[in-house]
Short mmCIF file of C-alpha atoms in Angstrom, two decimals:
data_model
loop_
_atom_site.label_atom_id
_atom_site.label_comp_id
_atom_site.label_asym_id
_atom_site.label_seq_id
_atom_site.Cartn_x
_atom_site.Cartn_y
_atom_site.Cartn_z
CA UNK A 6 47.19 9.01 48.85
CA UNK A 7 47.33 5.33 48.18
CA UNK A 8 45.81 3.18 45.51
CA UNK A 9 42.79 2.37 47.59
CA UNK A 10 41.84 5.98 47.89
CA UNK A 11 41.82 6.41 44.03
CA UNK A 12 39.80 3.26 43.57
CA UNK A 13 37.22 4.59 46.07
CA UNK A 14 37.15 7.94 44.25
CA UNK A 15 36.50 6.25 40.91
CA UNK A 16 33.72 4.17 42.45
CA UNK A 17 31.98 7.27 43.81
CA UNK A 18 32.24 9.05 40.49
CA UNK A 19 30.78 5.97 38.58
CA UNK A 20 27.97 5.65 41.17
CA UNK A 21 27.03 9.29 40.78
CA UNK A 22 26.84 9.03 37.02
CA UNK A 23 24.58 5.93 37.14
CA UNK A 24 22.34 7.60 39.68
CA UNK A 25 22.16 10.73 37.50
CA UNK A 26 21.25 8.51 34.45
CA UNK A 27 18.48 6.78 36.42
CA UNK A 28 17.13 10.13 37.54
CA UNK A 29 16.93 11.37 33.93
CA UNK A 30 15.17 8.18 32.89
CA UNK A 31 12.60 8.66 35.65
CA UNK A 32 11.99 12.20 34.48
CA UNK A 33 11.42 10.98 30.89
CA UNK A 34 8.84 8.37 31.95
CA UNK A 35 6.38 9.25 34.74
CA UNK A 36 5.31 6.48 37.11
CA UNK A 37 2.23 4.63 35.92
CA UNK A 38 -0.81 4.30 38.16
CA UNK A 39 -1.17 0.84 39.56
CA UNK A 40 -4.86 0.39 38.66
CA UNK A 41 -4.11 1.42 35.04
CA UNK A 42 -1.19 -0.91 34.82
CA UNK A 43 -3.41 -3.78 36.02
CA UNK A 44 -6.12 -2.78 33.50
CA UNK A 45 -3.64 -2.93 30.67
CA UNK A 46 -2.32 -6.32 31.70
CA UNK A 47 -5.90 -7.62 31.90
CA UNK A 48 -6.57 -6.24 28.39
CA UNK A 49 -3.48 -7.95 27.11
CA UNK A 50 -4.43 -11.27 28.74
CA UNK A 51 -7.94 -11.26 27.21
CA UNK A 52 -6.49 -11.83 23.75
CA UNK A 53 -3.99 -14.19 22.11
CA UNK A 54 -1.48 -13.04 19.56
CA UNK A 55 -1.22 -14.41 16.03
CA UNK A 56 -0.09 -12.80 12.82
CA UNK A 57 -1.30 -13.33 9.34
CA UNK A 58 0.86 -10.75 7.66
CA UNK A 59 4.57 -10.24 7.10
CA UNK A 60 4.27 -6.41 7.30
CA UNK A 61 7.36 -4.98 8.95
CA UNK A 62 5.16 -2.46 10.76
CA UNK A 63 3.21 -5.16 12.50
CA UNK A 64 4.56 -6.56 15.77
CA UNK A 65 3.24 -7.48 19.19
CA UNK A 66 3.34 -4.25 21.13
CA UNK A 67 2.10 -5.95 24.24
CA UNK A 68 5.05 -8.21 24.38
CA UNK A 69 6.86 -5.56 26.44
CA UNK A 70 4.06 -5.40 28.96
CA UNK A 71 5.23 -7.12 32.15
CA UNK A 72 3.93 -7.05 35.67
CA UNK A 73 6.04 -5.03 38.02
CA UNK A 74 7.37 -2.60 35.42
CA UNK A 75 6.36 0.93 34.68
CA UNK A 76 3.55 0.85 32.09
CA UNK A 77 4.49 4.27 30.92
CA UNK A 78 7.52 2.65 29.38
CA UNK A 79 5.56 -0.04 27.58
CA UNK A 80 5.35 -0.13 23.77
CA UNK A 81 2.26 1.61 22.46
CA UNK A 82 1.46 3.27 25.86
CA UNK A 83 1.88 7.01 26.51
CA UNK A 84 1.31 8.69 29.93
CA UNK A 85 0.69 12.26 30.87
CA UNK A 86 4.01 13.66 32.13
CA UNK A 87 2.31 15.57 34.97
CA UNK A 88 -0.30 13.09 36.33
CA UNK A 89 1.08 9.75 35.05
CA UNK A 90 -2.32 8.69 33.74
CA UNK A 91 -2.43 6.64 30.59
CA UNK A 92 -3.52 9.02 27.80
CA UNK A 93 -2.70 7.07 24.68
CA UNK A 94 -2.94 3.38 23.74
CA UNK A 95 -1.81 2.37 20.24
CA UNK A 96 -1.82 -1.38 19.51
CA UNK A 97 -2.21 -1.02 15.80
CA UNK A 98 -1.41 -4.27 13.97
CA UNK A 99 -0.29 -6.09 17.13
CA UNK A 100 -1.80 -9.47 16.11
CA UNK A 101 -4.41 -9.40 18.88
CA UNK A 102 -7.24 -11.92 18.38
CA UNK A 103 -10.37 -12.47 20.42
CA UNK A 104 -13.61 -10.81 21.48
CA UNK A 105 -13.53 -7.30 22.87
CA UNK A 106 -16.43 -7.44 25.38
CA UNK A 107 -18.12 -4.46 27.00
CA UNK A 108 -16.74 -5.55 30.38
CA UNK A 109 -13.17 -5.47 29.15
CA UNK A 110 -10.72 -3.61 31.43
CA UNK A 111 -9.90 -1.31 28.51
CA UNK A 112 -12.97 0.79 29.30
CA UNK A 113 -11.56 1.64 32.73
CA UNK A 114 -8.84 3.80 31.19
CA UNK A 115 -10.90 6.93 31.54
CA UNK A 116 -8.09 9.42 30.76
CA UNK A 117 -7.43 8.13 27.19
CA UNK A 118 -7.12 10.80 24.54
CA UNK A 119 -5.92 8.47 21.75
CA UNK A 120 -7.09 4.88 21.16
CA UNK A 121 -5.78 2.95 18.16
CA UNK A 122 -7.02 -0.69 17.83
CA UNK A 123 -6.82 -0.96 14.03
CA UNK A 124 -5.63 -3.87 12.08
CA UNK A 125 -6.17 -6.57 14.72
CA UNK A 126 -8.68 -9.45 14.78
CA UNK A 127 -11.55 -8.75 17.08
CA UNK A 128 -13.95 -10.67 14.84
CA UNK A 129 -17.40 -11.03 16.34
CA UNK A 130 -16.91 -7.98 18.60
CA UNK A 131 -19.51 -5.27 18.47
CA UNK A 132 -18.52 -1.62 18.71
CA UNK A 133 -19.47 -1.25 22.43
CA UNK A 134 -21.49 1.69 23.65
CA UNK A 135 -18.79 2.00 26.34
CA UNK A 136 -16.58 3.73 23.77
CA UNK A 137 -18.78 6.75 24.54
CA UNK A 138 -17.23 6.92 27.99
CA UNK A 139 -13.93 8.07 26.71
CA UNK A 140 -14.98 11.74 26.86
CA UNK A 141 -11.42 13.05 26.45
CA UNK A 142 -10.77 11.09 23.19
CA UNK A 143 -9.44 13.11 20.27
CA UNK A 144 -8.45 10.12 18.15
CA UNK A 145 -10.38 6.80 17.79
CA UNK A 146 -9.28 4.24 15.19
CA UNK A 147 -11.14 0.88 14.95
CA UNK A 148 -10.53 0.20 11.27
CA UNK A 149 -9.87 -3.27 9.79
CA UNK A 150 -10.19 -5.15 13.13
CA UNK A 151 -13.31 -7.17 12.57
CA UNK A 152 -15.85 -5.08 14.53
CA UNK A 153 -19.37 -5.65 13.37
CA UNK A 154 -22.91 -4.50 14.00
CA UNK A 155 -24.27 -1.00 14.33
CA UNK A 156 -22.18 2.04 15.23
CA UNK A 157 -23.59 3.03 18.63
CA UNK A 158 -25.01 6.50 19.13
CA UNK A 159 -22.61 6.97 22.00
CA UNK A 160 -19.80 7.40 19.55
CA UNK A 161 -21.49 10.68 18.39
CA UNK A 162 -21.09 11.98 21.98
CA UNK A 163 -17.32 12.11 21.73
CA UNK A 164 -17.27 15.86 21.05
CA UNK A 165 -13.51 16.25 21.21
CA UNK A 166 -12.77 13.87 18.39
CA UNK A 167 -10.45 15.14 15.71
CA UNK A 168 -9.93 11.72 14.06
CA UNK A 169 -12.59 8.95 13.63
CA UNK A 170 -11.78 5.84 11.60
CA UNK A 171 -14.29 3.05 11.51
CA UNK A 172 -13.50 1.22 8.34
CA UNK A 173 -15.13 -2.21 8.25
CA UNK A 174 -17.32 -4.15 5.93
CA UNK A 175 -19.37 -5.58 8.82
CA UNK A 176 -20.34 -2.22 10.37
CA UNK A 177 -23.64 -0.52 9.67
CA UNK A 178 -24.03 3.25 10.13
CA UNK A 179 -27.59 4.53 10.36
CA UNK A 180 -29.10 7.97 10.22
CA UNK A 181 -29.43 8.82 13.94
CA UNK A 182 -25.72 8.13 14.58
CA UNK A 183 -24.48 9.91 11.48
CA UNK A 184 -26.70 12.92 12.29
CA UNK A 185 -25.10 12.96 15.79
CA UNK A 186 -21.60 12.72 14.38
CA UNK A 187 -22.22 15.63 12.00
CA UNK A 188 -23.88 17.83 14.70
CA UNK A 189 -21.65 17.07 17.69
CA UNK A 190 -18.24 16.37 16.37
CA UNK A 191 -17.47 19.96 15.29
CA UNK A 192 -13.71 19.58 15.65
CA UNK A 193 -13.58 16.53 13.39
CA UNK A 194 -10.90 16.69 10.71
CA UNK A 195 -10.51 13.07 9.49
CA UNK A 196 -13.46 10.79 9.00
CA UNK A 197 -13.03 7.33 7.43
CA UNK A 198 -16.22 5.21 7.02
CA UNK A 199 -14.85 3.02 4.26
CA UNK A 200 -16.87 -0.21 3.65
CA UNK A 201 -19.53 0.74 6.26
CA UNK A 202 -23.08 -0.12 5.21
CA UNK A 203 -24.71 3.30 4.71
CA UNK A 204 -27.44 2.19 2.39
CA UNK A 205 -30.06 4.03 4.51
CA UNK A 206 -28.25 7.32 4.42
CA UNK A 207 -29.29 10.14 2.08
CA UNK A 208 -26.59 12.30 0.46
CA UNK A 209 -28.13 15.43 1.78
CA UNK A 210 -27.16 14.19 5.30
CA UNK A 211 -23.58 15.41 4.62
CA UNK A 212 -24.56 18.98 4.14
CA UNK A 213 -23.38 20.11 7.55
CA UNK A 214 -20.05 18.37 7.88
CA UNK A 215 -17.60 20.02 10.23
CA UNK A 216 -15.94 23.02 8.68
CA UNK A 217 -12.63 21.61 10.13
CA UNK A 218 -12.85 18.53 7.94
CA UNK A 219 -9.63 17.97 5.97
CA UNK A 220 -10.00 14.26 5.03
CA UNK A 221 -13.20 12.35 4.10
CA UNK A 222 -13.34 8.73 3.11
CA UNK A 223 -16.80 7.31 2.07
CA UNK A 224 -15.56 4.66 -0.37
CA UNK A 225 -17.53 1.39 -0.70
CA UNK A 226 -20.29 2.59 1.52
CA UNK A 227 -23.42 1.69 -0.51
CA UNK A 228 -24.48 5.29 -0.67
CA UNK A 229 -26.67 6.28 -3.58
CA UNK A 230 -28.11 9.36 -5.24
CA UNK A 231 -26.54 12.57 -6.46
CA UNK A 232 -23.76 14.15 -4.48
CA UNK A 233 -25.09 17.71 -3.60
CA UNK A 234 -23.01 20.27 -5.35
CA UNK A 235 -22.81 22.61 -2.44
CA UNK A 236 -21.91 19.95 0.08
CA UNK A 237 -18.28 21.15 0.29
CA UNK A 238 -18.64 24.93 -0.20
CA UNK A 239 -21.44 25.98 2.15
CA UNK A 240 -19.44 25.70 5.40
CA UNK A 241 -18.52 28.94 7.23
CA UNK A 242 -15.60 29.24 7.24
CA UNK A 243 -15.08 27.25 4.08
CA UNK A 244 -13.70 23.70 4.41
CA UNK A 245 -10.11 23.12 3.56
CA UNK A 246 -10.53 19.62 2.32
CA UNK A 247 -7.17 17.94 1.46
CA UNK A 248 -8.22 14.33 0.92
CA UNK A 249 -11.47 12.96 -0.56
CA UNK A 250 -12.32 9.25 -1.36
CA UNK A 251 -15.69 8.48 -2.87
CA UNK A 252 -14.59 5.32 -4.72
CA UNK A 253 -17.45 2.89 -5.26
CA UNK A 254 -19.67 5.02 -3.09
CA UNK A 255 -22.73 5.09 -5.37
CA UNK A 256 -22.86 8.81 -5.63
CA UNK A 257 -23.37 10.58 -8.94
CA UNK A 258 -20.50 13.05 -9.16
CA UNK A 259 -19.82 16.08 -11.19
CA UNK A 260 -15.99 15.82 -11.47
CA UNK A 261 -15.41 19.21 -13.02
CA UNK A 262 -17.46 20.88 -10.24
CA UNK A 263 -15.54 18.96 -7.50
CA UNK A 264 -12.13 19.90 -8.83
CA UNK A 265 -13.09 23.47 -9.51
CA UNK A 266 -14.43 24.14 -6.01
CA UNK A 267 -12.21 21.94 -3.85
CA UNK A 268 -9.03 23.96 -4.75
CA UNK A 269 -6.96 22.56 -1.82
CA UNK A 270 -7.38 18.92 -2.65
CA UNK A 271 -4.10 16.99 -2.89
CA UNK A 272 -5.61 13.50 -2.70
CA UNK A 273 -8.57 12.46 -4.82
CA UNK A 274 -9.77 8.86 -5.13
CA UNK A 275 -12.75 8.29 -7.43
CA UNK A 276 -12.38 4.69 -8.61
CA UNK A 277 -15.51 2.95 -10.02
CA UNK A 278 -17.84 5.98 -9.74
CA UNK A 279 -20.79 7.43 -11.52
CA UNK A 280 -20.14 10.71 -13.23
CA UNK A 281 -22.37 13.41 -14.77
CA UNK A 282 -21.52 16.42 -16.93
CA UNK A 283 -18.68 15.94 -19.43
CA UNK A 284 -18.47 12.17 -18.88
CA UNK A 285 -17.03 10.00 -20.45
CA UNK A 286 -14.35 12.57 -21.32
CA UNK A 287 -12.04 13.43 -18.51
CA UNK A 288 -12.47 17.04 -17.62
CA UNK A 289 -11.13 18.75 -14.44
CA UNK A 290 -8.39 20.77 -12.84
CA UNK A 291 -5.96 18.48 -11.17
CA UNK A 292 -2.99 20.83 -10.96
CA UNK A 293 -2.81 20.70 -7.15
CA UNK A 294 -3.51 16.99 -6.73
CA UNK A 295 -0.51 14.76 -5.85
CA UNK A 296 -2.48 11.52 -5.37
CA UNK A 297 -5.08 10.76 -8.06
CA UNK A 298 -7.14 7.60 -8.63
CA UNK A 299 -9.71 7.60 -11.46
CA UNK A 300 -9.43 3.91 -12.31
CA UNK A 301 -12.21 1.76 -13.80
CA UNK A 302 -14.52 4.67 -14.83
CA UNK A 303 -14.78 3.96 -18.56
CA UNK A 304 -13.24 7.37 -19.43
CA UNK A 305 -12.29 7.59 -23.09
CA UNK A 306 -10.38 9.91 -25.41
CA UNK A 307 -6.93 11.31 -24.57
CA UNK A 308 -5.63 11.89 -21.09
CA UNK A 309 -5.33 15.71 -20.36
CA UNK A 310 -1.79 15.34 -19.25
CA UNK A 311 -1.23 19.07 -19.02
CA UNK A 312 -4.02 19.24 -16.38
CA UNK A 313 -2.02 16.97 -14.01
CA UNK A 314 0.47 18.09 -11.37
CA UNK A 315 3.51 16.44 -12.77
CA UNK A 316 5.84 18.63 -10.69
CA UNK A 317 4.75 17.08 -7.45
CA UNK A 318 2.53 14.09 -8.15
CA UNK A 319 3.39 10.90 -6.19
CA UNK A 320 0.62 8.51 -7.25
CA UNK A 321 -1.43 8.22 -10.49
CA UNK A 322 -3.96 5.53 -11.22
CA UNK A 323 -5.85 5.80 -14.60
CA UNK A 324 -6.11 2.00 -15.11
CA UNK A 325 -9.15 0.21 -16.41
CA UNK A 326 -10.41 2.95 -18.74
CA UNK A 327 -10.46 3.40 -22.47
CA UNK A 328 -7.80 6.18 -22.81
CA UNK A 329 -6.08 6.42 -26.12
CA UNK A 330 -3.05 8.23 -27.45
CA UNK A 331 0.53 8.29 -26.35
CA UNK A 332 2.33 9.12 -23.14
CA UNK A 333 3.28 12.81 -22.96
CA UNK A 334 6.75 13.97 -23.98
CA UNK A 335 9.02 16.03 -21.80
CA UNK A 336 11.43 18.53 -23.33
CA UNK A 337 12.63 20.24 -20.21
CA UNK A 338 13.81 23.75 -20.89
CA UNK A 339 14.77 23.11 -24.45
CA UNK A 340 13.66 25.34 -27.26
CA UNK A 341 11.91 22.32 -28.80
CA UNK A 342 9.45 22.44 -25.90
CA UNK A 343 8.28 25.97 -26.59
CA UNK A 344 7.91 25.30 -30.29
CA UNK A 345 5.67 22.36 -29.69
CA UNK A 346 3.47 23.71 -26.96
CA UNK A 347 0.89 25.18 -29.36
CA UNK A 348 0.73 22.17 -31.64
CA UNK A 349 0.62 19.31 -29.10
CA UNK A 350 0.15 20.93 -25.71
CA UNK A 351 -2.00 18.01 -24.44
CA UNK A 352 0.82 15.61 -25.26
CA UNK A 353 3.72 17.42 -23.58
CA UNK A 354 4.46 18.17 -19.96
CA UNK A 355 6.50 21.01 -18.44
CA UNK A 356 7.92 19.05 -15.54
CA UNK A 357 9.28 15.49 -15.23
CA UNK A 358 7.49 13.51 -12.49
CA UNK A 359 10.50 13.11 -10.27
CA UNK A 360 8.41 12.38 -7.15
CA UNK A 361 6.16 9.75 -8.74
CA UNK A 362 6.08 6.50 -6.72
CA UNK A 363 3.12 4.70 -8.14
CA UNK A 364 2.07 4.70 -11.79
CA UNK A 365 -0.87 2.45 -12.96
CA UNK A 366 -1.99 2.88 -16.52
CA UNK A 367 -2.90 -0.76 -17.23
CA UNK A 368 -5.94 -1.96 -19.29
CA UNK A 369 -6.33 1.08 -21.53
CA UNK A 370 -5.75 1.67 -25.18
CA UNK A 371 -2.55 3.67 -24.87
CA UNK A 372 0.09 3.30 -27.64
CA UNK A 373 3.34 4.59 -28.90
CA UNK A 374 6.85 4.13 -27.40
CA UNK A 375 7.73 4.54 -23.74
CA UNK A 376 9.13 8.01 -23.33
CA UNK A 377 12.62 8.56 -21.81
CA UNK A 378 11.32 10.33 -18.68
CA UNK A 379 9.43 7.13 -17.67
CA UNK A 380 12.70 5.23 -17.40
CA UNK A 381 14.42 7.83 -15.27
CA UNK A 382 12.07 8.43 -12.36
CA UNK A 383 14.25 7.94 -9.20
CA UNK A 384 11.40 7.55 -6.80
CA UNK A 385 9.29 5.07 -8.86
CA UNK A 386 8.40 1.98 -6.85
CA UNK A 387 5.40 0.38 -8.74
CA UNK A 388 4.82 0.56 -12.44
CA UNK A 389 2.00 -1.27 -14.20
CA UNK A 390 1.16 -0.59 -17.82
CA UNK A 391 0.05 -3.97 -18.97
CA UNK A 392 -2.76 -4.40 -21.40
CA UNK A 393 -2.07 -1.45 -23.70
CA UNK A 394 -0.52 -1.16 -27.15
CA UNK A 395 2.89 0.24 -26.29
CA UNK A 396 5.60 -0.62 -28.73
CA UNK A 397 9.32 -0.19 -29.19
CA UNK A 398 12.22 -1.26 -27.05
CA UNK A 399 12.48 -1.54 -23.28
CA UNK A 400 14.94 1.06 -21.93
CA UNK A 401 16.53 1.48 -18.44
CA UNK A 402 14.10 1.74 -15.61
CA UNK A 403 14.94 3.07 -12.13
CA UNK A 404 11.96 1.44 -10.39
CA UNK A 405 12.91 -0.70 -7.47
CA UNK A 406 10.09 -3.15 -6.65
CA UNK A 407 7.32 -3.93 -9.03
CA UNK A 408 6.90 -3.65 -12.83
CA UNK A 409 4.11 -5.03 -14.97
CA UNK A 410 4.72 -4.25 -18.67
CA UNK A 411 2.87 -7.32 -19.97
CA UNK A 412 0.43 -7.47 -22.84
CA UNK A 413 1.95 -4.71 -24.91
CA UNK A 414 4.00 -4.64 -28.10
CA UNK A 415 7.46 -4.11 -26.56
CA UNK A 416 10.21 -5.64 -28.64
CA UNK A 417 13.91 -6.09 -28.77
CA UNK A 418 16.62 -7.44 -26.48
CA UNK A 419 16.47 -7.39 -22.69
CA UNK A 420 20.07 -7.37 -21.43
CA UNK A 421 20.83 -3.60 -21.37
CA UNK A 422 18.30 -2.63 -18.90
CA UNK A 423 18.45 -5.91 -17.02
CA UNK A 424 22.07 -5.14 -16.08
CA UNK A 425 21.29 -1.62 -14.89
CA UNK A 426 18.09 -1.89 -12.93
CA UNK A 427 17.82 -2.27 -9.14
CA UNK A 428 19.72 -5.56 -8.94
CA UNK A 429 19.51 -5.71 -5.13
CA UNK A 430 15.91 -4.71 -4.57
CA UNK A 431 13.65 -5.65 -7.50
CA UNK A 432 11.39 -8.54 -6.63
CA UNK A 433 8.68 -8.72 -9.31
CA UNK A 434 8.68 -8.14 -13.09
CA UNK A 435 6.21 -9.20 -15.72
CA UNK A 436 7.18 -8.79 -19.36
CA UNK A 437 4.92 -11.54 -20.69
CA UNK A 438 2.94 -11.26 -24.02
CA UNK A 439 5.36 -8.95 -25.75
CA UNK A 440 7.79 -9.35 -28.59
CA UNK A 441 11.07 -9.61 -26.72
CA UNK A 442 13.67 -11.64 -28.56
CA UNK A 443 16.71 -12.21 -26.37
CA UNK A 444 17.70 -12.50 -22.76
CA UNK A 445 21.25 -13.38 -21.69
CA UNK A 446 21.09 -13.28 -17.94
CA UNK A 447 18.91 -12.40 -14.97
CA UNK A 448 21.16 -10.41 -12.60
CA UNK A 449 18.56 -9.38 -9.90
CA UNK A 450 19.76 -11.04 -6.65
CA UNK A 451 16.46 -10.79 -4.84
CA UNK A 452 14.00 -11.29 -7.66
CA UNK A 453 11.07 -13.54 -6.55
CA UNK A 454 8.62 -13.38 -9.48
CA UNK A 455 9.68 -13.33 -13.14
CA UNK A 456 7.21 -13.66 -16.04
CA UNK A 457 8.69 -13.83 -19.53
CA UNK A 458 6.18 -16.22 -21.18
CA UNK A 459 4.59 -15.62 -24.54
CA UNK A 460 7.47 -13.66 -26.18
CA UNK A 461 9.90 -14.44 -29.04
CA UNK A 462 12.88 -15.26 -26.79
CA UNK A 463 15.68 -17.28 -28.37
CA UNK A 464 18.92 -18.82 -27.19
CA UNK A 465 19.65 -20.87 -24.08
CA UNK A 466 17.37 -20.96 -21.05
CA UNK A 467 18.32 -18.21 -18.45
CA UNK A 468 18.30 -19.24 -14.88
CA UNK A 469 16.62 -16.90 -12.28
CA UNK A 470 18.05 -16.21 -8.82
CA UNK A 471 18.11 -19.07 -6.30
CA UNK A 472 15.18 -17.68 -4.24
CA UNK A 473 12.75 -17.25 -7.09
CA UNK A 474 9.20 -18.25 -6.28
CA UNK A 475 7.63 -18.06 -9.70
CA UNK A 476 9.48 -18.39 -13.07
CA UNK A 477 7.40 -18.54 -16.19
CA UNK A 478 9.12 -18.53 -19.58
CA UNK A 479 6.83 -20.81 -21.62
CA UNK A 480 5.75 -20.20 -25.22
CA UNK A 481 9.06 -18.84 -26.53
CA UNK A 482 11.75 -20.20 -28.85
CA UNK A 483 14.40 -21.17 -26.28
CA UNK A 484 16.74 -23.91 -27.32
CA UNK A 485 19.64 -26.02 -26.00
CA UNK A 486 19.90 -28.25 -22.90
CA UNK A 487 18.39 -27.60 -19.56
CA UNK A 488 21.22 -26.11 -17.44
CA UNK A 489 22.22 -27.90 -14.25
CA UNK A 490 21.93 -24.59 -12.38
CA UNK A 491 18.15 -25.03 -12.51
CA UNK A 492 18.75 -27.31 -9.54
CA UNK A 493 19.83 -24.38 -7.41
CA UNK A 494 16.24 -22.94 -7.18
CA UNK A 495 15.60 -23.34 -3.56
CA UNK A 496 12.13 -21.89 -3.12
CA UNK A 497 10.52 -22.14 -6.42
CA UNK A 498 6.81 -23.07 -6.47
CA UNK A 499 5.97 -22.52 -10.13
CA UNK A 500 8.39 -23.31 -12.88
CA UNK A 501 6.95 -23.30 -16.40
CA UNK A 502 9.34 -23.95 -19.30
CA UNK A 503 6.76 -25.48 -21.58
CA UNK A 504 6.41 -24.85 -25.35
CA UNK A 505 10.01 -24.11 -26.15
CA UNK A 506 12.56 -26.03 -28.11
CA UNK A 507 14.64 -27.33 -25.17
CA UNK A 508 16.41 -30.64 -25.68
CA UNK A 509 18.86 -32.99 -24.05
CA UNK A 510 18.52 -34.69 -20.69
CA UNK A 511 16.92 -33.86 -17.38
CA UNK A 512 19.36 -32.69 -14.70
CA UNK A 513 19.61 -35.27 -11.79
CA UNK A 514 17.33 -33.20 -9.52
CA UNK A 515 14.27 -33.53 -11.87
CA UNK A 516 11.71 -36.13 -11.22
CA UNK A 517 10.23 -36.53 -14.73
CA UNK A 518 7.54 -39.09 -13.80
CA UNK A 519 5.78 -36.71 -11.39
CA UNK A 520 6.89 -33.48 -13.07
CA UNK A 521 8.39 -32.49 -9.69
CA UNK A 522 11.87 -31.53 -8.65
CA UNK A 523 13.36 -32.34 -5.32
CA UNK A 524 15.53 -29.36 -4.42
CA UNK A 525 19.06 -29.85 -3.01
CA UNK A 526 19.47 -29.50 0.62
CA UNK A 527 15.77 -29.70 1.41
CA UNK A 528 13.36 -32.44 2.47
CA UNK A 529 9.65 -32.97 2.49
CA UNK A 530 6.71 -31.63 0.48
CA UNK A 531 7.75 -27.99 0.93
CA UNK A 532 10.76 -28.68 -1.15
CA UNK A 533 8.86 -29.75 -4.19
CA UNK A 534 8.03 -27.73 -7.33
CA UNK A 535 4.30 -27.36 -7.55
CA UNK A 536 4.05 -26.87 -11.23
CA UNK A 537 6.74 -28.11 -13.58
CA UNK A 538 5.81 -28.40 -17.31
CA UNK A 539 7.95 -29.44 -20.25
CA UNK A 540 5.23 -30.07 -22.74
CA UNK A 541 6.28 -30.05 -26.42
CA UNK A 542 9.95 -30.10 -25.45
CA UNK A 543 12.46 -32.82 -26.50
CA UNK A 544 13.98 -33.53 -23.04
CA UNK A 545 15.12 -37.05 -22.24
CA UNK A 546 15.31 -38.79 -18.80
CA UNK A 547 18.81 -39.29 -17.38
CA UNK A 548 17.72 -42.60 -15.74
CA UNK A 549 17.01 -45.22 -18.46
CA UNK A 550 16.27 -47.80 -15.83
CA UNK A 551 12.91 -46.11 -15.21
CA UNK A 552 11.83 -46.10 -18.92
#
């Protein structure tokens, strides 16, 4: 057998592998129906694409939609594996802009089970009655896409719906439609009516909500009156409600009753609410809740820390109240813990909140030092405790993205925790209006916003990273000359060094006359510093010819 035979054999083997691969690909994606492919392309072409957000989850899903290709393989499109019909269309946050008219080809996709149009820009579009023709729909999401007008009664005919999200400030929900939703959508598990105008709805209307309901969002809905106490406990079988949001709803709420009877709740959002019963003291059983928002409710007294689920909690927002006292102490399994439980049980916790991602305690009257456990939460992403009376020294934090510790009584040097905290990922920190005395360096490589103004900082001026957008360090006691490294700030928009004791000459990049700095390697207005203040400093111009 010669060389030509072996080459032919290798070619046949390669060709069979390619065909096998193509066959597997065809099995994974059924062939799209031509009429549905045309309908999707017409839907795409009825809008233009423009983004007003930098969210990484947002991208133009319709970009992959091309004539002559299998629509079952397009981004955001799912087809039934047996019939090839389009059963799911998800164009969430795809930058679509334009009017969704009732004659849009979208409404010809009669086999849809899931339709997600949320977070686009269909401003001026009504919620068409033709949505009621999607009789197979189990999931309908139209939130935050600019829909306006009344919710049509036809939506209440979608009896297979499991999820219905209609969040919009320009949408009005009236009694006939709500009554239909409650009576007909018996399989409904998630209902989000955030920002809908429900001013004509009576609280008693919610008495017969689906027993399958697991998540209910009625925040900012202009509802009023007292929330019926038996609204969540009369269903047969009893509702297993996991998420409840009544923030700014206008309801009068008995918080103790809600937490006592909704034992499966793990998410509770009651910001800016009206409470009855024990108010303004915070009373309730929150031991199962892992997301809790009770902000801006004028609660007073001490926080019942022991009533919170510190073992599993991921988000806690108690901001904008009048809470007093100190943050709780954590002693782990030490003997000290057992000896103190009786004397100060409300001020100690049994578990460190190792899963906590968001902690907002700002604008209260909390005091004392920051406890060690607060510095050591590995999952903490956002921490905001400004506007309290915390004192002591700043320790090492493990948070990675946002910290606001301003307007407290924190004192001491900054360098220790600056060197140890998320140098590659931290982008925002506000330590203004404290009593910090010294900062030697700013090591965060990707820091964009740094606020150190109104402290007692001394020594030379530290220089933030080159890509800083805002750097405010005014009203301190900094001294010495302005370092030439200040010229390396490439994207700064606000640079405030005023009310210090800086001296010497301006670096060459500073335009003293206009209080602007032309940045190296950049041209045009975008390269200028928008706010550059040196008031009450003793800095001299380097160019005497302009004096």
